[in-house]
mmCIF file of N, CA and C in Angstrom:
data_model
loop_
_atom_site.group_PDB
_atom_site.id
_atom_site.type_symbol
_atom_site.label_atom_id
_atom_site.label_comp_id
_atom_site.label_asym_id
_atom_site.label_seq_id
_atom_site.Cartn_x
_atom_site.Cartn_y
_atom_site.Cartn_z
ATOM 1 N N UNK A 7 -14.198 -17.726 3.569
ATOM 2 C CA UNK A 7 -12.990 -17.201 4.148
ATOM 3 C C UNK A 7 -12.706 -15.851 3.507
ATOM 4 N N UNK A 8 -12.231 -14.893 4.318
ATOM 5 C CA UNK A 8 -11.819 -13.619 3.759
ATOM 6 C C UNK A 8 -10.610 -13.093 4.517
ATOM 7 N N UNK A 9 -9.784 -12.355 3.803
ATOM 8 C CA UNK A 9 -8.601 -11.774 4.405
ATOM 9 C C UNK A 9 -9.033 -10.638 5.329
ATOM 10 N N UNK A 10 -8.542 -10.651 6.565
ATOM 11 C CA UNK A 10 -8.928 -9.650 7.544
ATOM 12 C C UNK A 10 -7.821 -8.658 7.840
ATOM 13 N N UNK A 11 -6.563 -9.143 7.880
ATOM 14 C CA UNK A 11 -5.484 -8.320 8.388
ATOM 15 C C UNK A 11 -4.158 -8.681 7.728
ATOM 16 N N UNK A 12 -3.322 -7.670 7.526
ATOM 17 C CA UNK A 12 -1.961 -7.880 7.050
ATOM 18 C C UNK A 12 -1.033 -7.203 8.044
ATOM 19 N N UNK A 13 -0.083 -7.954 8.595
ATOM 20 C CA UNK A 13 0.870 -7.413 9.557
ATOM 21 C C UNK A 13 2.169 -7.068 8.837
ATOM 22 N N UNK A 14 2.640 -5.849 9.034
ATOM 23 C CA UNK A 14 3.878 -5.387 8.423
ATOM 24 C C UNK A 14 4.813 -4.963 9.552
ATOM 25 N N UNK A 15 5.933 -5.654 9.668
ATOM 26 C CA UNK A 15 6.895 -5.320 10.716
ATOM 27 C C UNK A 15 7.954 -4.380 10.160
ATOM 28 N N UNK A 16 8.460 -3.510 11.033
ATOM 29 C CA UNK A 16 9.410 -2.499 10.591
ATOM 30 C C UNK A 16 10.262 -2.046 11.763
ATOM 31 N N UNK A 17 11.447 -1.578 11.446
ATOM 32 C CA UNK A 17 12.283 -0.960 12.476
ATOM 33 C C UNK A 17 11.811 0.458 12.762
ATOM 34 N N UNK A 18 10.968 0.996 11.890
ATOM 35 C CA UNK A 18 10.425 2.350 12.061
ATOM 36 C C UNK A 18 8.920 2.346 11.774
ATOM 37 N N UNK A 19 8.134 1.644 12.608
ATOM 38 C CA UNK A 19 6.711 1.518 12.306
ATOM 39 C C UNK A 19 5.945 2.842 12.345
ATOM 40 N N UNK A 20 6.375 3.802 13.134
ATOM 41 C CA UNK A 20 5.685 5.097 13.161
ATOM 42 C C UNK A 20 5.850 5.802 11.816
ATOM 43 N N UNK A 21 7.050 5.745 11.235
ATOM 44 C CA UNK A 21 7.282 6.350 9.915
ATOM 45 C C UNK A 21 6.486 5.626 8.835
ATOM 46 N N UNK A 22 6.451 4.309 8.918
ATOM 47 C CA UNK A 22 5.698 3.515 7.951
ATOM 48 C C UNK A 22 4.207 3.834 8.056
ATOM 49 N N UNK A 23 3.708 3.937 9.279
ATOM 50 C CA UNK A 23 2.300 4.286 9.490
ATOM 51 C C UNK A 23 1.982 5.640 8.874
ATOM 52 N N UNK A 24 2.845 6.628 9.097
ATOM 53 C CA UNK A 24 2.625 7.969 8.547
ATOM 54 C C UNK A 24 2.585 7.934 7.016
ATOM 55 N N UNK A 25 3.454 7.128 6.408
ATOM 56 C CA UNK A 25 3.462 6.980 4.945
ATOM 57 C C UNK A 25 2.130 6.425 4.460
ATOM 58 N N UNK A 26 1.641 5.344 5.071
ATOM 59 C CA UNK A 26 0.394 4.725 4.637
ATOM 60 C C UNK A 26 -0.801 5.638 4.915
ATOM 61 N N UNK A 27 -0.769 6.386 6.004
ATOM 62 C CA UNK A 27 -1.842 7.345 6.268
ATOM 63 C C UNK A 27 -1.910 8.376 5.140
ATOM 64 N N UNK A 28 -0.763 8.862 4.720
ATOM 65 C CA UNK A 28 -0.718 9.847 3.630
ATOM 66 C C UNK A 28 -1.165 9.202 2.322
ATOM 67 N N UNK A 29 -0.695 7.988 2.055
ATOM 68 C CA UNK A 29 -1.009 7.320 0.804
ATOM 69 C C UNK A 29 -2.510 7.058 0.678
ATOM 70 N N UNK A 30 -3.148 6.657 1.785
ATOM 71 C CA UNK A 30 -4.570 6.328 1.739
ATOM 72 C C UNK A 30 -5.479 7.457 2.220
ATOM 73 N N UNK A 31 -4.886 8.594 2.613
ATOM 74 C CA UNK A 31 -5.664 9.716 3.153
ATOM 75 C C UNK A 31 -6.593 9.208 4.252
ATOM 76 N N UNK A 32 -6.013 8.468 5.184
ATOM 77 C CA UNK A 32 -6.774 7.858 6.280
ATOM 78 C C UNK A 32 -5.956 7.958 7.569
ATOM 79 N N UNK A 33 -6.611 7.748 8.697
ATOM 80 C CA UNK A 33 -5.935 7.830 9.987
ATOM 81 C C UNK A 33 -5.823 6.459 10.631
ATOM 82 N N UNK A 34 -4.638 6.165 11.142
ATOM 83 C CA UNK A 34 -4.400 4.920 11.874
ATOM 84 C C UNK A 34 -4.667 5.149 13.355
ATOM 85 N N UNK A 35 -4.863 4.052 14.063
ATOM 86 C CA UNK A 35 -5.060 4.091 15.503
ATOM 87 C C UNK A 35 -3.935 3.326 16.169
ATOM 88 N N UNK A 36 -3.311 3.932 17.167
ATOM 89 C CA UNK A 36 -2.282 3.235 17.943
ATOM 90 C C UNK A 36 -2.992 2.563 19.119
ATOM 91 N N UNK A 37 -3.241 1.247 18.992
ATOM 92 C CA UNK A 37 -4.011 0.529 20.008
ATOM 93 C C UNK A 37 -3.225 0.336 21.289
ATOM 94 N N UNK A 38 -1.973 -0.004 21.145
ATOM 95 C CA UNK A 38 -1.040 -0.106 22.269
ATOM 96 C C UNK A 38 0.262 0.528 21.780
ATOM 97 N N UNK A 39 1.133 0.958 22.680
ATOM 98 C CA UNK A 39 2.374 1.586 22.219
ATOM 99 C C UNK A 39 3.126 0.698 21.216
ATOM 100 N N UNK A 40 3.425 1.277 20.032
ATOM 101 C CA UNK A 40 4.195 0.561 19.016
ATOM 102 C C UNK A 40 3.388 -0.313 18.089
ATOM 103 N N UNK A 41 2.054 -0.264 18.160
ATOM 104 C CA UNK A 41 1.200 -1.058 17.255
ATOM 105 C C UNK A 41 0.095 -0.158 16.716
ATOM 106 N N UNK A 42 0.171 0.086 15.397
ATOM 107 C CA UNK A 42 -0.821 0.926 14.735
ATOM 108 C C UNK A 42 -1.665 0.073 13.816
ATOM 109 N N UNK A 43 -2.958 0.408 13.703
ATOM 110 C CA UNK A 43 -3.861 -0.277 12.789
ATOM 111 C C UNK A 43 -4.514 0.747 11.879
ATOM 112 N N UNK A 44 -4.539 0.411 10.582
ATOM 113 C CA UNK A 44 -5.124 1.282 9.577
ATOM 114 C C UNK A 44 -6.115 0.469 8.764
ATOM 115 N N UNK A 45 -7.392 0.807 8.860
ATOM 116 C CA UNK A 45 -8.456 0.073 8.164
ATOM 117 C C UNK A 45 -8.573 0.581 6.732
ATOM 118 N N UNK A 46 -8.425 -0.336 5.765
ATOM 119 C CA UNK A 46 -8.569 -0.039 4.347
ATOM 120 C C UNK A 46 -9.620 -1.004 3.802
ATOM 121 N N UNK A 47 -10.824 -0.531 3.617
ATOM 122 C CA UNK A 47 -11.909 -1.416 3.189
ATOM 123 C C UNK A 47 -12.153 -2.476 4.251
ATOM 124 N N UNK A 48 -12.157 -3.746 3.840
ATOM 125 C CA UNK A 48 -12.385 -4.847 4.770
ATOM 126 C C UNK A 48 -11.099 -5.382 5.386
ATOM 127 N N UNK A 49 -9.967 -4.807 5.020
ATOM 128 C CA UNK A 49 -8.673 -5.308 5.497
ATOM 129 C C UNK A 49 -8.019 -4.267 6.398
ATOM 130 N N UNK A 50 -7.413 -4.739 7.466
ATOM 131 C CA UNK A 50 -6.679 -3.855 8.368
ATOM 132 C C UNK A 50 -5.188 -4.074 8.169
ATOM 133 N N UNK A 51 -4.458 -2.980 7.943
ATOM 134 C CA UNK A 51 -3.004 -3.037 7.900
ATOM 135 C C UNK A 51 -2.501 -2.747 9.307
ATOM 136 N N UNK A 52 -1.615 -3.607 9.802
ATOM 137 C CA UNK A 52 -1.067 -3.458 11.148
ATOM 138 C C UNK A 52 0.431 -3.231 11.022
ATOM 139 N N UNK A 53 0.927 -2.204 11.700
ATOM 140 C CA UNK A 53 2.346 -1.864 11.682
ATOM 141 C C UNK A 53 2.905 -2.050 13.080
ATOM 142 N N UNK A 54 3.924 -2.888 13.206
ATOM 143 C CA UNK A 54 4.536 -3.152 14.503
ATOM 144 C C UNK A 54 6.057 -3.093 14.392
ATOM 145 N N UNK A 55 6.682 -2.980 15.524
ATOM 146 C CA UNK A 55 8.135 -2.841 15.598
ATOM 147 C C UNK A 55 8.828 -4.197 15.581
ATOM 148 N N UNK A 56 9.972 -4.246 14.911
ATOM 149 C CA UNK A 56 10.869 -5.385 15.002
ATOM 150 C C UNK A 56 12.268 -4.840 15.222
ATOM 151 N N UNK A 57 13.041 -5.519 16.025
ATOM 152 C CA UNK A 57 14.411 -5.068 16.270
ATOM 153 C C UNK A 57 15.367 -5.575 15.197
ATOM 154 N N UNK A 58 14.909 -6.548 14.410
ATOM 155 C CA UNK A 58 15.752 -7.109 13.359
ATOM 156 C C UNK A 58 15.716 -6.265 12.102
ATOM 157 N N UNK A 59 16.709 -6.451 11.256
ATOM 158 C CA UNK A 59 16.754 -5.766 9.981
ATOM 159 C C UNK A 59 15.815 -6.473 9.012
ATOM 160 N N UNK A 60 14.863 -5.734 8.458
ATOM 161 C CA UNK A 60 13.900 -6.303 7.516
ATOM 162 C C UNK A 60 14.440 -6.100 6.109
ATOM 163 N N UNK A 61 14.728 -7.204 5.413
ATOM 164 C CA UNK A 61 15.244 -7.132 4.045
ATOM 165 C C UNK A 61 14.127 -7.555 3.102
ATOM 166 N N UNK A 62 13.785 -6.686 2.155
ATOM 167 C CA UNK A 62 12.721 -6.977 1.200
ATOM 168 C C UNK A 62 13.362 -7.201 -0.169
ATOM 169 N N UNK A 63 13.360 -8.446 -0.674
ATOM 170 C CA UNK A 63 13.918 -8.689 -2.006
ATOM 171 C C UNK A 63 13.136 -7.929 -3.075
ATOM 172 N N UNK A 64 13.816 -7.489 -4.099
ATOM 173 C CA UNK A 64 13.182 -6.691 -5.163
ATOM 174 C C UNK A 64 12.018 -7.415 -5.825
ATOM 175 N N UNK A 65 12.079 -8.741 -5.910
ATOM 176 C CA UNK A 65 11.008 -9.493 -6.563
ATOM 177 C C UNK A 65 10.065 -10.152 -5.557
ATOM 178 N N UNK A 66 10.000 -9.589 -4.363
ATOM 179 C CA UNK A 66 9.156 -10.175 -3.317
ATOM 180 C C UNK A 66 7.681 -9.945 -3.614
ATOM 181 N N UNK A 67 6.870 -10.682 -2.917
ATOM 182 C CA UNK A 67 5.430 -10.495 -2.978
ATOM 183 C C UNK A 67 5.107 -9.112 -2.422
ATOM 184 N N UNK A 68 4.129 -8.465 -2.995
ATOM 185 C CA UNK A 68 3.731 -7.156 -2.518
ATOM 186 C C UNK A 68 2.243 -7.122 -2.236
ATOM 187 N N UNK A 69 1.746 -5.930 -1.979
ATOM 188 C CA UNK A 69 0.325 -5.731 -1.745
ATOM 189 C C UNK A 69 -0.272 -5.104 -2.993
ATOM 190 N N UNK A 70 -1.459 -5.552 -3.378
ATOM 191 C CA UNK A 70 -2.136 -4.985 -4.532
ATOM 192 C C UNK A 70 -3.491 -4.464 -4.086
ATOM 193 N N UNK A 71 -3.780 -3.220 -4.458
ATOM 194 C CA UNK A 71 -5.027 -2.574 -4.081
ATOM 195 C C UNK A 71 -5.800 -2.227 -5.343
ATOM 196 N N UNK A 72 -7.032 -2.727 -5.445
ATOM 197 C CA UNK A 72 -7.887 -2.368 -6.572
ATOM 198 C C UNK A 72 -8.573 -1.047 -6.244
ATOM 199 N N UNK A 73 -8.519 -0.101 -7.176
ATOM 200 C CA UNK A 73 -9.116 1.208 -6.979
ATOM 201 C C UNK A 73 -10.098 1.494 -8.114
ATOM 202 N N UNK A 74 -11.004 2.442 -7.900
ATOM 203 C CA UNK A 74 -11.989 2.775 -8.925
ATOM 204 C C UNK A 74 -11.394 3.618 -10.037
ATOM 205 N N UNK A 75 -10.403 4.468 -9.718
ATOM 206 C CA UNK A 75 -9.824 5.380 -10.695
ATOM 207 C C UNK A 75 -8.317 5.432 -10.478
ATOM 208 N N UNK A 76 -7.586 4.590 -11.176
ATOM 209 C CA UNK A 76 -6.148 4.475 -10.958
ATOM 210 C C UNK A 76 -5.425 5.786 -11.301
ATOM 211 N N UNK A 77 -5.880 6.485 -12.336
ATOM 212 C CA UNK A 77 -5.232 7.752 -12.696
ATOM 213 C C UNK A 77 -5.498 8.821 -11.630
ATOM 214 N N UNK A 78 -6.693 8.823 -11.088
ATOM 215 C CA UNK A 78 -7.021 9.756 -10.012
ATOM 216 C C UNK A 78 -6.199 9.486 -8.763
ATOM 217 N N UNK A 79 -6.032 8.206 -8.420
ATOM 218 C CA UNK A 79 -5.209 7.846 -7.254
ATOM 219 C C UNK A 79 -3.759 8.238 -7.483
ATOM 220 N N UNK A 80 -3.279 8.028 -8.697
ATOM 221 C CA UNK A 80 -1.915 8.409 -9.045
ATOM 222 C C UNK A 80 -1.720 9.917 -8.819
ATOM 223 N N UNK A 81 -2.625 10.718 -9.344
ATOM 224 C CA UNK A 81 -2.534 12.174 -9.186
ATOM 225 C C UNK A 81 -2.648 12.590 -7.722
ATOM 226 N N UNK A 82 -3.551 11.956 -6.979
ATOM 227 C CA UNK A 82 -3.728 12.287 -5.561
ATOM 228 C C UNK A 82 -2.458 12.001 -4.779
ATOM 229 N N UNK A 83 -1.845 10.841 -5.035
ATOM 230 C CA UNK A 83 -0.628 10.480 -4.316
ATOM 231 C C UNK A 83 0.535 11.394 -4.686
ATOM 232 N N UNK A 84 0.649 11.748 -5.974
ATOM 233 C CA UNK A 84 1.693 12.696 -6.377
ATOM 234 C C UNK A 84 1.503 14.023 -5.639
ATOM 235 N N UNK A 85 0.260 14.494 -5.572
ATOM 236 C CA UNK A 85 -0.034 15.757 -4.884
ATOM 237 C C UNK A 85 0.282 15.678 -3.400
ATOM 238 N N UNK A 86 0.180 14.474 -2.828
ATOM 239 C CA UNK A 86 0.479 14.278 -1.410
ATOM 240 C C UNK A 86 1.979 14.133 -1.162
ATOM 241 N N UNK A 87 2.781 14.149 -2.236
ATOM 242 C CA UNK A 87 4.228 14.052 -2.078
ATOM 243 C C UNK A 87 4.773 12.637 -2.026
ATOM 244 N N UNK A 88 3.976 11.669 -2.445
ATOM 245 C CA UNK A 88 4.433 10.281 -2.462
ATOM 246 C C UNK A 88 5.237 10.040 -3.733
ATOM 247 N N UNK A 89 6.422 9.465 -3.571
ATOM 248 C CA UNK A 89 7.304 9.211 -4.716
ATOM 249 C C UNK A 89 6.814 7.997 -5.494
ATOM 250 N N UNK A 90 6.582 8.211 -6.790
ATOM 251 C CA UNK A 90 6.118 7.146 -7.680
ATOM 252 C C UNK A 90 7.067 7.102 -8.865
ATOM 253 N N UNK A 91 7.579 5.910 -9.173
ATOM 254 C CA UNK A 91 8.632 5.808 -10.195
ATOM 255 C C UNK A 91 8.126 5.944 -11.622
ATOM 256 N N UNK A 92 6.867 5.608 -11.895
ATOM 257 C CA UNK A 92 6.364 5.670 -13.269
ATOM 258 C C UNK A 92 4.850 5.910 -13.266
ATOM 259 N N UNK A 93 4.377 6.537 -14.326
ATOM 260 C CA UNK A 93 2.944 6.797 -14.492
ATOM 261 C C UNK A 93 2.197 5.482 -14.715
ATOM 262 N N UNK A 94 0.868 5.492 -14.525
ATOM 263 C CA UNK A 94 0.091 4.272 -14.769
ATOM 264 C C UNK A 94 0.251 3.765 -16.198
ATOM 265 N N UNK A 95 0.223 2.444 -16.338
ATOM 266 C CA UNK A 95 0.283 1.795 -17.647
ATOM 267 C C UNK A 95 -0.879 0.808 -17.750
ATOM 268 N N UNK A 96 -1.300 0.546 -18.990
ATOM 269 C CA UNK A 96 -2.350 -0.440 -19.225
ATOM 270 C C UNK A 96 -1.702 -1.691 -19.803
ATOM 271 N N UNK A 97 -1.955 -2.820 -19.158
ATOM 272 C CA UNK A 97 -1.365 -4.087 -19.572
ATOM 273 C C UNK A 97 -2.286 -4.808 -20.549
ATOM 274 N N UNK A 98 -1.748 -5.720 -21.379
ATOM 275 C CA UNK A 98 -2.570 -6.448 -22.354
ATOM 276 C C UNK A 98 -3.718 -7.237 -21.707
ATOM 277 N N UNK A 99 -3.581 -7.584 -20.432
ATOM 278 C CA UNK A 99 -4.644 -8.344 -19.751
ATOM 279 C C UNK A 99 -5.715 -7.427 -19.170
ATOM 280 N N UNK A 100 -5.716 -6.139 -19.625
ATOM 281 C CA UNK A 100 -6.787 -5.167 -19.371
ATOM 282 C C UNK A 100 -6.844 -4.643 -17.939
ATOM 283 N N UNK A 101 -5.698 -4.562 -17.312
ATOM 284 C CA UNK A 101 -5.591 -3.904 -16.010
ATOM 285 C C UNK A 101 -4.651 -2.720 -16.170
ATOM 286 N N UNK A 102 -5.035 -1.591 -15.601
ATOM 287 C CA UNK A 102 -4.192 -0.385 -15.598
ATOM 288 C C UNK A 102 -3.620 -0.266 -14.193
ATOM 289 N N UNK A 103 -2.327 0.085 -14.084
ATOM 290 C CA UNK A 103 -1.681 0.037 -12.776
ATOM 291 C C UNK A 103 -0.495 0.985 -12.667
ATOM 292 N N UNK A 104 -0.161 1.304 -11.422
ATOM 293 C CA UNK A 104 1.108 1.956 -11.100
ATOM 294 C C UNK A 104 1.599 1.359 -9.791
ATOM 295 N N UNK A 105 2.882 1.547 -9.539
ATOM 296 C CA UNK A 105 3.491 0.939 -8.356
ATOM 297 C C UNK A 105 4.172 1.985 -7.492
ATOM 298 N N UNK A 106 4.230 1.672 -6.206
ATOM 299 C CA UNK A 106 4.872 2.511 -5.199
ATOM 300 C C UNK A 106 5.681 1.588 -4.297
ATOM 301 N N UNK A 107 6.765 2.090 -3.759
ATOM 302 C CA UNK A 107 7.492 1.365 -2.705
ATOM 303 C C UNK A 107 7.330 2.162 -1.422
ATOM 304 N N UNK A 108 7.015 1.467 -0.332
ATOM 305 C CA UNK A 108 6.913 2.169 0.946
ATOM 306 C C UNK A 108 8.319 2.428 1.495
ATOM 307 N N UNK A 109 8.455 3.158 2.601
ATOM 308 C CA UNK A 109 9.780 3.493 3.113
ATOM 309 C C UNK A 109 10.659 2.287 3.443
ATOM 310 N N UNK A 110 10.067 1.130 3.685
ATOM 311 C CA UNK A 110 10.844 -0.077 3.965
ATOM 312 C C UNK A 110 11.149 -0.882 2.708
ATOM 313 N N UNK A 111 10.658 -0.447 1.547
ATOM 314 C CA UNK A 111 10.923 -1.149 0.289
ATOM 315 C C UNK A 111 9.864 -2.155 -0.108
ATOM 316 N N UNK A 112 8.745 -2.224 0.612
ATOM 317 C CA UNK A 112 7.661 -3.134 0.244
ATOM 318 C C UNK A 112 7.009 -2.656 -1.050
ATOM 319 N N UNK A 113 6.648 -3.603 -1.919
ATOM 320 C CA UNK A 113 6.024 -3.298 -3.208
ATOM 321 C C UNK A 113 4.519 -3.118 -3.042
ATOM 322 N N UNK A 114 3.987 -2.017 -3.591
ATOM 323 C CA UNK A 114 2.557 -1.734 -3.531
ATOM 324 C C UNK A 114 2.074 -1.426 -4.939
ATOM 325 N N UNK A 115 1.074 -2.151 -5.407
ATOM 326 C CA UNK A 115 0.500 -1.916 -6.730
ATOM 327 C C UNK A 115 -0.927 -1.421 -6.572
ATOM 328 N N UNK A 116 -1.288 -0.436 -7.390
ATOM 329 C CA UNK A 116 -2.640 0.099 -7.427
ATOM 330 C C UNK A 116 -3.185 -0.182 -8.811
ATOM 331 N N UNK A 117 -4.317 -0.888 -8.892
ATOM 332 C CA UNK A 117 -4.805 -1.415 -10.156
ATOM 333 C C UNK A 117 -6.275 -1.085 -10.381
ATOM 334 N N UNK A 118 -6.634 -1.023 -11.656
ATOM 335 C CA UNK A 118 -8.026 -0.809 -12.070
ATOM 336 C C UNK A 118 -8.280 -1.656 -13.302
ATOM 337 N N UNK A 119 -9.361 -2.430 -13.297
ATOM 338 C CA UNK A 119 -9.729 -3.206 -14.476
ATOM 339 C C UNK A 119 -10.327 -2.256 -15.504
ATOM 340 N N UNK A 120 -9.791 -2.274 -16.728
ATOM 341 C CA UNK A 120 -10.253 -1.375 -17.778
ATOM 342 C C UNK A 120 -10.782 -2.131 -18.994
ATOM 343 N N UNK A 121 -11.045 -3.427 -18.813
ATOM 344 C CA UNK A 121 -11.578 -4.239 -19.901
ATOM 345 C C UNK A 121 -13.066 -4.050 -20.050
ATOM 346 N N UNK A 122 -13.654 -4.871 -20.899
ATOM 347 C CA UNK A 122 -15.078 -4.778 -21.189
ATOM 348 C C UNK A 122 -15.918 -5.335 -20.063
#
């Protein structure tokens, strides 16, 4: 079994899509009006419209992306104008990471294993 797709609903899916395109330096495809798909490795992020108010609790589950160079990704995203609250940190369990919130408040972590 492998994860294929993550669906993210939003009241402003076009804005959310533009944010993720900038964050990943990739282009999404609008397959049908109001539904965008953005392929990231083996997983596709899908952005669709909802008329309801989406409330994301501060301690909610988020998305975690493993990258080859967390400091490089941090610098690239800063250069792209993405707001990041803190620089990467290395945790005692040997993962280095930084976090971003998307325009809807979803938690996104970018991580790199730095252990032996």
